[in-house]
Short mmCIF file of C-alpha atoms in Angstrom, two decimals:
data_model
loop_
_atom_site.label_atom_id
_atom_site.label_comp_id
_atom_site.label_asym_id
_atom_site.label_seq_id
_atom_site.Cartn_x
_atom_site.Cartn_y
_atom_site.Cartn_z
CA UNK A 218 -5.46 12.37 -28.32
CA UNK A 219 -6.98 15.25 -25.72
CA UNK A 220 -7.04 12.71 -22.71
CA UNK A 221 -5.65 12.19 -19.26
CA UNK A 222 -3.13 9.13 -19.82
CA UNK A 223 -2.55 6.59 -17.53
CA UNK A 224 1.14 5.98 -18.73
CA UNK A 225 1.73 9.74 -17.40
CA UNK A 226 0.20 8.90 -14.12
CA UNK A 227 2.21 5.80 -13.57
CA UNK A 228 5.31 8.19 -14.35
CA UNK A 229 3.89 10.96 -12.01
CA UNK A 230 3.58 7.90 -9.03
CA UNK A 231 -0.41 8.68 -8.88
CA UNK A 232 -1.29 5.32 -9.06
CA UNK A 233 1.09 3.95 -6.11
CA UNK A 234 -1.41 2.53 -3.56
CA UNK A 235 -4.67 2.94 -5.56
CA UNK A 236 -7.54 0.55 -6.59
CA UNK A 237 -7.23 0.48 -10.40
CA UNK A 238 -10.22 -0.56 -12.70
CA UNK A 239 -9.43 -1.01 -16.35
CA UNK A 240 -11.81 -2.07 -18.90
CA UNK A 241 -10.20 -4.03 -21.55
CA UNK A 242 -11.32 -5.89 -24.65
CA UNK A 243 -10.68 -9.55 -23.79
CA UNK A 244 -13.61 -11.24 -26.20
CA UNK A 245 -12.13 -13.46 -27.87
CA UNK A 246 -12.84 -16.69 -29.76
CA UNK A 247 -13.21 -20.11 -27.87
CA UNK A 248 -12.34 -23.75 -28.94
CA UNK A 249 -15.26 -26.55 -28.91
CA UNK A 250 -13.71 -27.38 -25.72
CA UNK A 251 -13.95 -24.01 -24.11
CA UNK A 252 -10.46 -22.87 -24.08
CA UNK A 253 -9.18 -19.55 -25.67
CA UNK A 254 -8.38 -20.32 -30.03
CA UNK A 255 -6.68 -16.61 -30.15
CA UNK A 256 -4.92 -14.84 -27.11
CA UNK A 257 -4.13 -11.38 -29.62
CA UNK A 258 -6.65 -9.00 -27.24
CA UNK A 259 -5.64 -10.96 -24.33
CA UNK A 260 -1.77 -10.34 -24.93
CA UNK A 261 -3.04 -6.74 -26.10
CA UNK A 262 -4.67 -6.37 -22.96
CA UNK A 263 -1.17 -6.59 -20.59
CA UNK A 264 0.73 -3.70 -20.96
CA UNK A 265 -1.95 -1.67 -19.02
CA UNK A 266 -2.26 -4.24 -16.47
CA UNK A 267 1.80 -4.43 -15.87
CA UNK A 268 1.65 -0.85 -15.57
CA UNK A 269 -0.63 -0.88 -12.88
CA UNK A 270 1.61 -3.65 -11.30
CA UNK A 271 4.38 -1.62 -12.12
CA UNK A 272 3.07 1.94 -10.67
CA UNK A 273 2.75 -0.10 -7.68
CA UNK A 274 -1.48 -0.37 -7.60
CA UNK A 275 -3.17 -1.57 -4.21
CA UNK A 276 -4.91 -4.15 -6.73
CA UNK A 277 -6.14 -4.48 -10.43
CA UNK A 278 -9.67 -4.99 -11.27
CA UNK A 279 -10.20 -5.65 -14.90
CA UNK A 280 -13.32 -6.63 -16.67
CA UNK A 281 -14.67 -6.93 -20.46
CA UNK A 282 -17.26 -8.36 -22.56
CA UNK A 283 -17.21 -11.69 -23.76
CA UNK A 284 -20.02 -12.63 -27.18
CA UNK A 285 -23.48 -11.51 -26.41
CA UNK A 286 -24.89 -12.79 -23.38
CA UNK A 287 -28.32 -11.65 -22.01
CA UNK A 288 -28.12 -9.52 -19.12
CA UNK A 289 -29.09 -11.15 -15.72
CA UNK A 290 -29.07 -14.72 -17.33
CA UNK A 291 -25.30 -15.78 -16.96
CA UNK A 292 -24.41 -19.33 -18.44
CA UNK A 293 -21.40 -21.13 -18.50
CA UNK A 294 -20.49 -20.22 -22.14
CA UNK A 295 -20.57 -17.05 -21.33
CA UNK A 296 -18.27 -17.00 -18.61
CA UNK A 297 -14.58 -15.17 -18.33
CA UNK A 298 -13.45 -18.31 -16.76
CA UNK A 299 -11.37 -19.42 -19.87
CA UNK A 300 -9.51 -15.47 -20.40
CA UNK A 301 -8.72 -15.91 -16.66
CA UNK A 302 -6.51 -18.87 -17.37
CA UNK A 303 -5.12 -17.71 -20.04
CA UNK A 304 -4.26 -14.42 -18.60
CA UNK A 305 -2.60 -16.40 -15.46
CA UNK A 306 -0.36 -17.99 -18.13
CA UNK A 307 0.93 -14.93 -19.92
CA UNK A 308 0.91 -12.75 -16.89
CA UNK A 309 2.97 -15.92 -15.01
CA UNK A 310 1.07 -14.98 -11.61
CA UNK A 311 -2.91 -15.90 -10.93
CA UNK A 312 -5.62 -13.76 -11.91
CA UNK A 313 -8.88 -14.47 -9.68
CA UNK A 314 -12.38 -14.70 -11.23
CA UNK A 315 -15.07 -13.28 -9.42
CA UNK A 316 -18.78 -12.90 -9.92
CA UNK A 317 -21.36 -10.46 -8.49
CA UNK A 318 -18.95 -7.91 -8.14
CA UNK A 319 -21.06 -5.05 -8.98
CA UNK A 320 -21.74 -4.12 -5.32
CA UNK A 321 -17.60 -4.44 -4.44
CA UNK A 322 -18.59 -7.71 -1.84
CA UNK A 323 -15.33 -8.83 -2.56
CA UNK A 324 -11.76 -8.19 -1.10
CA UNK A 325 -8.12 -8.10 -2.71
CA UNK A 326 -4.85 -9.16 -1.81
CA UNK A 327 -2.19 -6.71 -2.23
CA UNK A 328 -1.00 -5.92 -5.77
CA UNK A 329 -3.79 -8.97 -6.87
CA UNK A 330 -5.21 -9.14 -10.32
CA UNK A 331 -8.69 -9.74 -10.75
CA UNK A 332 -10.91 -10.59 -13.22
CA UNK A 333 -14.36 -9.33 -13.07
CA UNK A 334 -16.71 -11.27 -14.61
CA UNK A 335 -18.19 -11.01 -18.19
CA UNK A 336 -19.48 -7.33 -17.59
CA UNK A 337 -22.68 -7.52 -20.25
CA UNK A 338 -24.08 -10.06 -17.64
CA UNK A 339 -24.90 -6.94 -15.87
CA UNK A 340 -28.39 -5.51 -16.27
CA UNK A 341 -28.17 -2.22 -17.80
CA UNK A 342 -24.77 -2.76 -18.97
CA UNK A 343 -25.80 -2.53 -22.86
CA UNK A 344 -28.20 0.70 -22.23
CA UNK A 345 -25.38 2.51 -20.07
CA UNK A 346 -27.73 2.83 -17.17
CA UNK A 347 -26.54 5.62 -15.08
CA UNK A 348 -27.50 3.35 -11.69
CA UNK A 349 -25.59 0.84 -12.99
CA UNK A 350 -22.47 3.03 -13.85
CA UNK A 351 -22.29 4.80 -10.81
CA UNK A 352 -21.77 1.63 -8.26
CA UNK A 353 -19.06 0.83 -10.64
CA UNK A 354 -17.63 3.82 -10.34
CA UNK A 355 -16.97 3.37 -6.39
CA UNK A 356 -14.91 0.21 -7.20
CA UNK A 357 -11.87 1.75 -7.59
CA UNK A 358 -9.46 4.77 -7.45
CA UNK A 359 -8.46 5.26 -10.83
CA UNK A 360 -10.76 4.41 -14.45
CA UNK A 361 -8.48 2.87 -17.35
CA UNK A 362 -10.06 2.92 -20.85
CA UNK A 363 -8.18 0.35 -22.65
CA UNK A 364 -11.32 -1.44 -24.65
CA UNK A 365 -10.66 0.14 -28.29
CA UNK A 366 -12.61 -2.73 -29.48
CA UNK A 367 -15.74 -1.28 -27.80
CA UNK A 368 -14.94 2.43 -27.71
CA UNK A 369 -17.14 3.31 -30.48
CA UNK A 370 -20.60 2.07 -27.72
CA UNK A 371 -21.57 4.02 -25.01
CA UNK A 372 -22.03 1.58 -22.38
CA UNK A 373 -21.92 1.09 -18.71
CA UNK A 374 -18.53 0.07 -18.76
CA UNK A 375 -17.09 1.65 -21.34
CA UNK A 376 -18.84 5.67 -20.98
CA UNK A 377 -20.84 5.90 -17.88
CA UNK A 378 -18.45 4.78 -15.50
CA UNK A 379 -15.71 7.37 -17.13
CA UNK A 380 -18.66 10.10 -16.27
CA UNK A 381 -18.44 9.17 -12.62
CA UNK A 382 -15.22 7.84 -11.87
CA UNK A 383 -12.75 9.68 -9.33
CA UNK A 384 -10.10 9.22 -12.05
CA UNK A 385 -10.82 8.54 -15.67
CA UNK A 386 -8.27 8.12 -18.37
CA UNK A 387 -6.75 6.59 -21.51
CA UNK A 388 -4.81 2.82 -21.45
CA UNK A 389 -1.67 2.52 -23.69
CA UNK A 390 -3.74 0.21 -26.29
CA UNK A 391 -6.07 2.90 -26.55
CA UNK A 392 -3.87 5.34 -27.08
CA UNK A 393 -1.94 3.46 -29.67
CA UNK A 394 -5.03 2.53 -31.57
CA UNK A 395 -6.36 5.82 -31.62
CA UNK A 396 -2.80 7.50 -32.08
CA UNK A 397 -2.49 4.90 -35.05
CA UNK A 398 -6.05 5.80 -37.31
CA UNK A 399 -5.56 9.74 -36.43
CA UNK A 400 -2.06 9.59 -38.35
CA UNK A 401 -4.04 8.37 -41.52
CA UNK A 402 -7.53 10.45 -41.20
CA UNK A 403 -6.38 13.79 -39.64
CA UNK A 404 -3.13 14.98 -41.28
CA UNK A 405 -2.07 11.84 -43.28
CA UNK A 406 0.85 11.52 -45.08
CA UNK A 407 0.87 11.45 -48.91
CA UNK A 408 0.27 9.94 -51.12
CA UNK A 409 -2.91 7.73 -49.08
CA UNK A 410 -4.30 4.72 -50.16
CA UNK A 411 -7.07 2.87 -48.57
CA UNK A 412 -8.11 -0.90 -49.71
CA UNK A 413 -11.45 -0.81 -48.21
CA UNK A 414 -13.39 -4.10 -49.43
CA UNK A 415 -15.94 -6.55 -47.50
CA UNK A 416 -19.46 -8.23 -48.97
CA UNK A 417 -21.33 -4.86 -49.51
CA UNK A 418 -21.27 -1.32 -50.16
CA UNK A 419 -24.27 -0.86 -47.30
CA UNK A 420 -22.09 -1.92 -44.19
CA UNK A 421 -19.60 0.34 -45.53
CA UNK A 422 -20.84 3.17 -47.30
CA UNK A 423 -19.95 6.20 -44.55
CA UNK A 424 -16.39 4.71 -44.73
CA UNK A 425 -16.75 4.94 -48.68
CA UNK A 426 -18.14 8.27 -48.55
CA UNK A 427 -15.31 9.83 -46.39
CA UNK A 428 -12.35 8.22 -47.47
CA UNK A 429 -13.45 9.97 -51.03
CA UNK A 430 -12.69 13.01 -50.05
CA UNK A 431 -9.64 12.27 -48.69
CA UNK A 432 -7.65 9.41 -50.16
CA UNK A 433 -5.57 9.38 -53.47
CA UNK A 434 -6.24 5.75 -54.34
CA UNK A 435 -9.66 3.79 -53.24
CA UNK A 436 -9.51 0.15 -53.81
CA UNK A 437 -11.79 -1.62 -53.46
CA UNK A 438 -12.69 -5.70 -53.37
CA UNK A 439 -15.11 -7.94 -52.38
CA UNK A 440 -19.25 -7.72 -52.99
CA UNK A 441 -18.22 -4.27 -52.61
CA UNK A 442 -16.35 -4.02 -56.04
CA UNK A 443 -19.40 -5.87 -57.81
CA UNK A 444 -21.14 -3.09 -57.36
CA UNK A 445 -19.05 -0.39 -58.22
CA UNK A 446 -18.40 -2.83 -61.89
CA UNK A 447 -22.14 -2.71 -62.15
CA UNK A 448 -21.85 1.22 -61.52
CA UNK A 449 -19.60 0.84 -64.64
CA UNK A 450 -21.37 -0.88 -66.49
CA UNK A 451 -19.44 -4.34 -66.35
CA UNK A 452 -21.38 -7.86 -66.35
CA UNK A 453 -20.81 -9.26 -62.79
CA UNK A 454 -23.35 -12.30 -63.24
CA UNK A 455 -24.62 -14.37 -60.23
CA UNK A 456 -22.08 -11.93 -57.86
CA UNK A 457 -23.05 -10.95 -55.00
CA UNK A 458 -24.21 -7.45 -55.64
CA UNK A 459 -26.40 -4.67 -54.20
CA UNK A 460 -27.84 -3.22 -57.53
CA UNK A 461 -29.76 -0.56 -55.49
CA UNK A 462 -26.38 0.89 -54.66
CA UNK A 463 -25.25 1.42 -58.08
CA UNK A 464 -26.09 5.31 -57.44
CA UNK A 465 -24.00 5.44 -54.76
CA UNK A 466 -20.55 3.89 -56.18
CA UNK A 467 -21.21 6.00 -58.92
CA UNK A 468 -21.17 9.08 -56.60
CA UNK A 469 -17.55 7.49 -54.96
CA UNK A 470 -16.29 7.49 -58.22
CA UNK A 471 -17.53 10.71 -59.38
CA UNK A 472 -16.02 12.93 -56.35
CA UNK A 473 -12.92 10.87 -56.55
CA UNK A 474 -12.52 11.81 -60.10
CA UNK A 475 -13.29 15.25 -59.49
CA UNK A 476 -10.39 15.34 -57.23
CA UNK A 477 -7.94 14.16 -59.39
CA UNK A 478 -8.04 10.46 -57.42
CA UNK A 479 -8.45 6.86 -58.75
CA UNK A 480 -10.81 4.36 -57.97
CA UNK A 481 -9.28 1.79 -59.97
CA UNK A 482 -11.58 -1.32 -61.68
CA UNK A 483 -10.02 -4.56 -62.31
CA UNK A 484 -9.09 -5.40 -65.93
CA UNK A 485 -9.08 -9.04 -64.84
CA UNK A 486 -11.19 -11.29 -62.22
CA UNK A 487 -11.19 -15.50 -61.05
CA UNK A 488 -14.76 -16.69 -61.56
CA UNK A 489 -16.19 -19.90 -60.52
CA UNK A 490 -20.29 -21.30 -61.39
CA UNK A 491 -20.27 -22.25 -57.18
CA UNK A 492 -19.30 -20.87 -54.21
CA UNK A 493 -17.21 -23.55 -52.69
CA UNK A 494 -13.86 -24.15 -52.09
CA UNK A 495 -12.68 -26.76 -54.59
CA UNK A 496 -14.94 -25.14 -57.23
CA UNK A 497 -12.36 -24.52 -60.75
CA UNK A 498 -11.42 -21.30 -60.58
CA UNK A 499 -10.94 -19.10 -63.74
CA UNK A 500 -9.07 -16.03 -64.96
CA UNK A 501 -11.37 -13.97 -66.66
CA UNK A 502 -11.53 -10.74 -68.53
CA UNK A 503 -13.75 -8.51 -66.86
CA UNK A 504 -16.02 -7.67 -69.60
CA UNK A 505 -16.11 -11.72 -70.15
CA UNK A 506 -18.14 -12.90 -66.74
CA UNK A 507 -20.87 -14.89 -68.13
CA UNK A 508 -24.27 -14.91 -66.49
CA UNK A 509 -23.91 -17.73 -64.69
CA UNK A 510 -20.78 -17.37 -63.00
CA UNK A 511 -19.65 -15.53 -59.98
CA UNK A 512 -16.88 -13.12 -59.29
CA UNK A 513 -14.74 -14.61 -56.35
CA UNK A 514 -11.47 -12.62 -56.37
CA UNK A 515 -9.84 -10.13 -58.45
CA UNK A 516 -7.30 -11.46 -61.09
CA UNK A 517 -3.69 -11.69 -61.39
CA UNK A 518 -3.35 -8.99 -63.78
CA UNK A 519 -5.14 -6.48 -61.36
CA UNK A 520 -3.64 -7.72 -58.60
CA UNK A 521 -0.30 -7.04 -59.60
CA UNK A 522 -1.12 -3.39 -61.16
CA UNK A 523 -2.27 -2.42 -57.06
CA UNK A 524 0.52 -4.12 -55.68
CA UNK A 525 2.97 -2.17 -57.70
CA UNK A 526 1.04 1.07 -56.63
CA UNK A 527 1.50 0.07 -53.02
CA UNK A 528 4.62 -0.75 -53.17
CA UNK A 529 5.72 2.27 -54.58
CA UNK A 530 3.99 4.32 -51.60
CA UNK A 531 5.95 6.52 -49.70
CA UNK A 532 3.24 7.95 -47.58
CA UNK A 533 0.52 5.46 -46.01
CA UNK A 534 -1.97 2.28 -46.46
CA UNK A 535 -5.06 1.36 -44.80
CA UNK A 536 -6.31 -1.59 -45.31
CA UNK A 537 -9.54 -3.09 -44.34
CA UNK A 538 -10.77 -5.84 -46.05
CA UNK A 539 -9.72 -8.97 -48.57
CA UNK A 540 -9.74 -8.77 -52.15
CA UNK A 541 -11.44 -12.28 -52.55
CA UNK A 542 -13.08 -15.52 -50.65
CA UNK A 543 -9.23 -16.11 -49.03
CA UNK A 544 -10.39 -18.42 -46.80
CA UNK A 545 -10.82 -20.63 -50.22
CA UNK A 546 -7.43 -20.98 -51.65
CA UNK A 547 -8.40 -20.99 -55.13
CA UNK A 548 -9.75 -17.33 -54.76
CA UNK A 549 -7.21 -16.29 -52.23
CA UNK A 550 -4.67 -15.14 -54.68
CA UNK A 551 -5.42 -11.34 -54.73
CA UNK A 552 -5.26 -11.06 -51.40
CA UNK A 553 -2.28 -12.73 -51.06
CA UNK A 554 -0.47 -10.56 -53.44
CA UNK A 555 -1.96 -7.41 -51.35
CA UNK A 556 -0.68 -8.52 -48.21
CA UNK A 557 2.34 -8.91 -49.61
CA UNK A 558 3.41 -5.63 -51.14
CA UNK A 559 1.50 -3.95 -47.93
CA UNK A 560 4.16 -6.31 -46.14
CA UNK A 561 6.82 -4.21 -48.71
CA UNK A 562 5.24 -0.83 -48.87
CA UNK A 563 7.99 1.86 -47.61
CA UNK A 564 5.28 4.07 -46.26
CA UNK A 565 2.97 3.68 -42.88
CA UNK A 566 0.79 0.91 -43.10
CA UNK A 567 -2.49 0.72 -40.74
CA UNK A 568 -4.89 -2.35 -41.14
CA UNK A 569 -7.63 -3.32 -39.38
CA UNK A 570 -11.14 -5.53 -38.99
CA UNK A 571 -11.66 -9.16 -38.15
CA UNK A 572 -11.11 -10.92 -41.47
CA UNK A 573 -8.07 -8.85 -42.41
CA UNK A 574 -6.60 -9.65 -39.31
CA UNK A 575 -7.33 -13.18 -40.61
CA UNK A 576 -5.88 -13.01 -43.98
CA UNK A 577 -2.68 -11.40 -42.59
CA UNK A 578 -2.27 -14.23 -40.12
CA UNK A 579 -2.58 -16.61 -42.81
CA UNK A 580 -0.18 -14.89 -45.34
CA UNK A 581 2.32 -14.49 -42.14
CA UNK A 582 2.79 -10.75 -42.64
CA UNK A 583 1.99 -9.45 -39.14
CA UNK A 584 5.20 -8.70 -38.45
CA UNK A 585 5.30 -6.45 -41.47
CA UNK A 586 2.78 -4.19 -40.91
CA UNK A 587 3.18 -1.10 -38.92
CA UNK A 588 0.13 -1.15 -37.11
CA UNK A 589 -2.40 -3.68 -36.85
CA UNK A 590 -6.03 -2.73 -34.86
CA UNK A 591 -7.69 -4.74 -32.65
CA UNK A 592 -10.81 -3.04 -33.23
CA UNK A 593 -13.55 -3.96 -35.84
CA UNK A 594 -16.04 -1.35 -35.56
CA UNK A 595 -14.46 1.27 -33.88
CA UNK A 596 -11.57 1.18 -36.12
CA UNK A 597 -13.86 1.72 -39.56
CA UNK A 598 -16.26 4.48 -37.05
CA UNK A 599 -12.65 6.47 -36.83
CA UNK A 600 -12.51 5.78 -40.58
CA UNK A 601 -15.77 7.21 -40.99
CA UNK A 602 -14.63 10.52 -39.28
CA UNK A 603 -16.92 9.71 -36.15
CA UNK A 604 -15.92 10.79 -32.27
CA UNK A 605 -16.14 7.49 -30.92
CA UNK A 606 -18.10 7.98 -27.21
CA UNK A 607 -14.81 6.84 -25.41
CA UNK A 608 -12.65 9.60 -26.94
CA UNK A 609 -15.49 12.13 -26.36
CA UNK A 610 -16.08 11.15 -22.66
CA UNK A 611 -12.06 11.08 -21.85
CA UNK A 612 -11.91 13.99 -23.25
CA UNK A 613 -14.77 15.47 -21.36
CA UNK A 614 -13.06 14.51 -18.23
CA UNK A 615 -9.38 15.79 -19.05
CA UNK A 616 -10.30 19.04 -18.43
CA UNK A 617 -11.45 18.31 -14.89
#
């Protein structure tokens, strides 16, 4: 990654003494009663701040996003307040919330963490206004990028500020994350397998289209695999399906084939008449789906066939998506299986995205996986083969 890091200038003793602003990705889900239900990009969050604490900063300033407020209309739900507390407990020192600090009116204690509050509260925040981005910018020494999460938006906070900051450079969760995805899309290790699966081919077709023309095995589940059995001809019933994509998985399949690669099509599926979670589930051959019934997961038979290819890998995985409904445990079984032999697979392993976070937190194979991203969108953008604005803009300034 072409960037200044701020690791190296802890190590060089730049930071001792300095104002240190890092952006970090702290949105994370909230209880009903408005405390945090899942610390993960909190805890992610803390090696760049003990750094700064570490290199001896004057003070730490951090801020992030948290849901999708509207600018200039703050409410109480959308408040930091919660991450604050949280981020107390972890850190085991306080963390002071503080609002309106756009203009700096506000002073720190030495070697104080702060939390600046919720920074899409902010008018021109979303739009990267360059106004907006330059106040900002006189907060603080030194710029720390740590928000993978949000790296793929060009925002206030998270590109315009890195144009005009004295000091702009890369956090050690940014680094890792981006570290992490370039060892799979720029010179990965072989053989490469990506499970790439979700509800359909449209939110996911760039992904699709790249990973084509470089992966060895594509699987994929989900809506998205409806479509590609359609593409084959296969009855998928009342799935959920995007017929006017059948073109598309067809062209997937075709430059995978002309490659020498596999998109491989289950031989078996679990069906169910409903979507719901106690709805009988049943193991079906694939060419047997009956009109009125709906694909749900992928069957045992195909399940195991992938595993075995996984497990068998010596090079690396990437995994974004579930096989099936998981959250149902009925239809969960494919995924299940997956997670495990990712859990087993000798090679590197590299997952990433919301619900396959999920699904590996309920199969209890975290631990088990080389690298897990806290990014959604920026992680399948990297997939895609995109710069993502951060990278491009710490780049940028690396070679001042």
């Amino acid at each position: 990654m072409k960037a200044k890091k701020f690791a190296e200038l802890v190590a060089q003793g730049a930071v001792q003494g300095k104002r240190v602003f890092i952006r970090a990705d702290l949105n994370v889900p909230l209880a009903e009663n408005g405390s945090v239900a899942d610390d993960t990009r909190i805890r992610a969050s803390l090696p760049a701040i003990r750094m700064a604490l570490e290199g001896g900063a004057a003070a730490v300033l951090v801020t992030s996003h948290l849901g999708r407020p509207k600018e200039g209309e703050p409410q109480a739900k959308d408040s930091l307040a919660p991450v604050a507390a949280r981020m107390a407990e972890l850190l085991g020192r306080p963390v002071r919330l503080v609002t309106d600090w756009v203009d700096g009116q506000f002073t720190t204690a030495p070697g104080e963490v702060v939390l600046l509050e919720n920074c899409r509260l902010n008018v021109g925040e979303k739009k990267n206004n360059p106004e907006l981005a330059q106040r900002i910018a006189k907060l603080a020494d030194i710029f720390v990028h740590d928000a993978f999460g949000t790296a793929h938006r060009a925002e206030a906070t998270t590109y315009g500020v890195f144009e005009y900051a004295p000091v702009a450079c890369a956090g050690p969760l940014l680094v890792q994350e981006v570290e992490a995805i370039e060892k799979v899309v720029a010179n990965p290790p072989r053989p490469l397998i990506a499970i790439v699966a979700g509800s359909k081919v449209s939110t996911k077709l760039t992904v699709l289209q790249n990973l084509a023309e470089k992966v060895d095995t594509l699987i994929v589940g989900g809506g998205i695999l409806n479509t590609f059995l359609m593409a084959a001809g296969k009855p998928v019933g009342k799935s959920l399906v995007e017929p006017d994509l059948v073109g598309e998985a067809k062209a997937v399949q075709e430059k995978m084939a002309a490659r020498g690669a596999d998109v491989p099509l289950p031989e078996d599926v679990v069906v169910a008449s409903e979507f719901r979670a106690d709805a009988p589930a049943t193991v079906k051959a694939t060419e047997a789906v009956a009109a009125d019934e709906m694909i749900l997961d992928v069957g045992p038979q195909f399940a195991e066939r992938i595993a075995q290819t996984i497990e068998a890998c010596t090079g690396a995985v990437v995994w974004n998506g579930p096989l099936g409904v998981f959250e149902f445990d009925a239809f969960a079984k494919g995924t299940e299986r997956l997670a495990r032999a990712i859990a087993a697979c000798p090679g590197f392993t590299l997952a990433g995205g919301g619900d396959t976070i999920a699904a590996i937190e309920k199969f209890g194979t975290a631990d088990q996986v080389d690298y897990i991203s806290t990014g959604g969108g920026a992680f399948l953008e990297m997939l895609e083969g995109k710069v993502l604005p951060a990278i491009e803009i710490l780049a940028k300034r690396a070679e001042d």
